[in-house]
One Martini backbone bead per residue (centre of mass of N, CA, C, O) as a GRO file, in nm:
protein
  126
    1UNK     BB    1  13.203  10.217  31.256
    2UNK     BB    2  13.219  10.349  30.931
    3UNK     BB    3  13.470  10.521  30.744
    4UNK     BB    4  13.459  10.774  30.474
    5UNK     BB    5  13.706  10.920  30.291
    6UNK     BB    6  13.701  11.235  30.102
    7UNK     BB    7  13.845  11.496  29.861
    8UNK     BB    8  14.104  11.476  29.759
    9UNK     BB    9  14.408  11.637  29.609
   10UNK     BB   10  14.510  11.867  29.361
   11UNK     BB   11  14.646  12.193  29.444
   12UNK     BB   12  14.686  12.515  29.453
   13UNK     BB   13  14.788  12.770  29.594
   14UNK     BB   14  14.485  12.908  29.738
   15UNK     BB   15  14.306  12.687  29.735
   16UNK     BB   16  14.040  12.431  29.739
   17UNK     BB   17  13.892  12.192  29.972
   18UNK     BB   18  13.670  11.904  30.038
   19UNK     BB   19  13.612  11.707  30.305
   20UNK     BB   20  13.485  11.371  30.377
   21UNK     BB   21  13.304  11.204  30.655
   22UNK     BB   22  13.147  10.901  30.641
   23UNK     BB   23  12.886  10.718  30.792
   24UNK     BB   24  12.839  10.376  30.889
   25UNK     BB   25  12.597  10.212  31.114
   26UNK     BB   26  12.574  10.518  31.221
   27UNK     BB   27  12.559  10.786  31.393
   28UNK     BB   28  12.719  11.081  31.543
   29UNK     BB   29  12.577  11.066  31.792
   30UNK     BB   30  12.804  11.128  32.062
   31UNK     BB   31  13.030  11.224  31.870
   32UNK     BB   32  13.357  11.261  31.756
   33UNK     BB   33  13.532  11.435  31.490
   34UNK     BB   34  13.842  11.386  31.324
   35UNK     BB   35  14.128  11.552  31.180
   36UNK     BB   36  14.412  11.419  31.033
   37UNK     BB   37  14.768  11.485  30.977
   38UNK     BB   38  15.025  11.359  30.744
   39UNK     BB   39  15.318  11.463  30.691
   40UNK     BB   40  15.605  11.451  30.553
   41UNK     BB   41  15.802  11.322  30.811
   42UNK     BB   42  15.553  11.321  31.007
   43UNK     BB   43  15.333  11.330  31.241
   44UNK     BB   44  15.034  11.271  31.343
   45UNK     BB   45  14.769  11.524  31.354
   46UNK     BB   46  14.546  11.725  31.500
   47UNK     BB   47  14.339  11.980  31.328
   48UNK     BB   48  14.032  11.877  31.374
   49UNK     BB   49  13.714  11.909  31.552
   50UNK     BB   50  13.381  11.748  31.612
   51UNK     BB   51  13.087  11.791  31.794
   52UNK     BB   52  12.789  11.683  31.719
   53UNK     BB   53  12.675  11.738  32.010
   54UNK     BB   54  12.694  12.102  31.977
   55UNK     BB   55  12.938  12.189  31.766
   56UNK     BB   56  13.211  12.163  31.863
   57UNK     BB   57  13.533  12.315  31.795
   58UNK     BB   58  13.865  12.247  31.655
   59UNK     BB   59  14.191  12.413  31.603
   60UNK     BB   60  14.474  12.443  31.476
   61UNK     BB   61  14.661  12.716  31.428
   62UNK     BB   62  14.747  12.658  31.118
   63UNK     BB   63  14.408  12.661  31.032
   64UNK     BB   64  14.304  12.907  31.130
   65UNK     BB   65  14.074  13.070  30.907
   66UNK     BB   66  14.072  12.824  30.673
   67UNK     BB   67  13.921  12.610  30.834
   68UNK     BB   68  13.611  12.404  30.825
   69UNK     BB   69  13.401  12.240  31.052
   70UNK     BB   70  13.123  12.010  30.982
   71UNK     BB   71  12.785  11.911  30.976
   72UNK     BB   72  12.589  11.653  30.790
   73UNK     BB   73  12.292  11.518  30.829
   74UNK     BB   74  12.201  11.407  30.551
   75UNK     BB   75  12.501  11.248  30.522
   76UNK     BB   76  12.648  11.166  30.770
   77UNK     BB   77  12.874  11.407  30.791
   78UNK     BB   78  13.207  11.539  30.790
   79UNK     BB   79  13.343  11.851  30.718
   80UNK     BB   80  13.637  11.994  30.536
   81UNK     BB   81  13.707  12.317  30.480
   82UNK     BB   82  13.966  12.425  30.249
   83UNK     BB   83  14.141  12.722  30.253
   84UNK     BB   84  14.415  12.868  30.160
   85UNK     BB   85  14.623  12.683  30.057
   86UNK     BB   86  14.926  12.516  30.146
   87UNK     BB   87  15.203  12.331  30.113
   88UNK     BB   88  15.192  12.251  30.430
   89UNK     BB   89  14.912  12.082  30.381
   90UNK     BB   90  15.048  11.848  30.298
   91UNK     BB   91  14.891  11.519  30.297
   92UNK     BB   92  14.744  11.284  30.501
   93UNK     BB   93  14.398  11.237  30.552
   94UNK     BB   94  14.219  11.168  30.856
   95UNK     BB   95  13.946  11.009  30.994
   96UNK     BB   96  13.780  11.020  31.320
   97UNK     BB   97  13.618  10.840  31.597
   98UNK     BB   98  13.443  10.920  31.912
   99UNK     BB   99  13.313  10.877  32.205
  100UNK     BB  100  13.179  11.158  32.423
  101UNK     BB  101  12.915  11.261  32.495
  102UNK     BB  102  12.948  11.536  32.724
  103UNK     BB  103  13.221  11.581  32.635
  104UNK     BB  104  13.473  11.857  32.546
  105UNK     BB  105  13.720  11.716  32.512
  106UNK     BB  106  14.033  11.697  32.365
  107UNK     BB  107  14.176  11.444  32.151
  108UNK     BB  108  14.515  11.417  32.069
  109UNK     BB  109  14.527  11.120  32.104
  110UNK     BB  110  14.497  10.871  31.873
  111UNK     BB  111  14.433  10.628  32.074
  112UNK     BB  112  14.134  10.755  32.145
  113UNK     BB  113  14.056  10.667  31.860
  114UNK     BB  114  13.855  10.413  31.728
  115UNK     BB  115  13.778  10.532  31.446
  116UNK     BB  116  13.878  10.477  31.096
  117UNK     BB  117  13.977  10.600  30.809
  118UNK     BB  118  14.092  10.646  30.523
  119UNK     BB  119  14.310  10.801  30.343
  120UNK     BB  120  14.367  11.135  30.202
  121UNK     BB  121  14.515  11.308  29.951
  122UNK     BB  122  14.703  11.616  29.988
  123UNK     BB  123  14.809  11.851  29.733
  124UNK     BB  124  15.023  12.143  29.741
  125UNK     BB  125  15.114  12.371  29.512
  126UNK     BB  126  15.346  12.647  29.436
   0.00000   0.00000   0.00000
């Protein structure tokens, strides 16, 4: 599975961006897709994940109510709609995928995610 992340950019606080993680080589069926964020000087962390078969989603507390993760069947992509952006959302955003089958467990450890896209920079100015 090859992942292509896109949609980052520079936005003012309170603005919105939509990130896309598109897959080539296969569909996301049976997979979970996660968005990780690496803020400056911090470790990379899972901020949202989406289980393609079932639509289960997870959000870290800091983005709940502002970010929405969803699947786009037509584009074979997972989208991350980011609203009410804050300066602390600044960072490099990576998408990753792992086969999950019927499991609904959330994989917080990035070593459990097999496939990774390139990062996309999100910068939120105050």
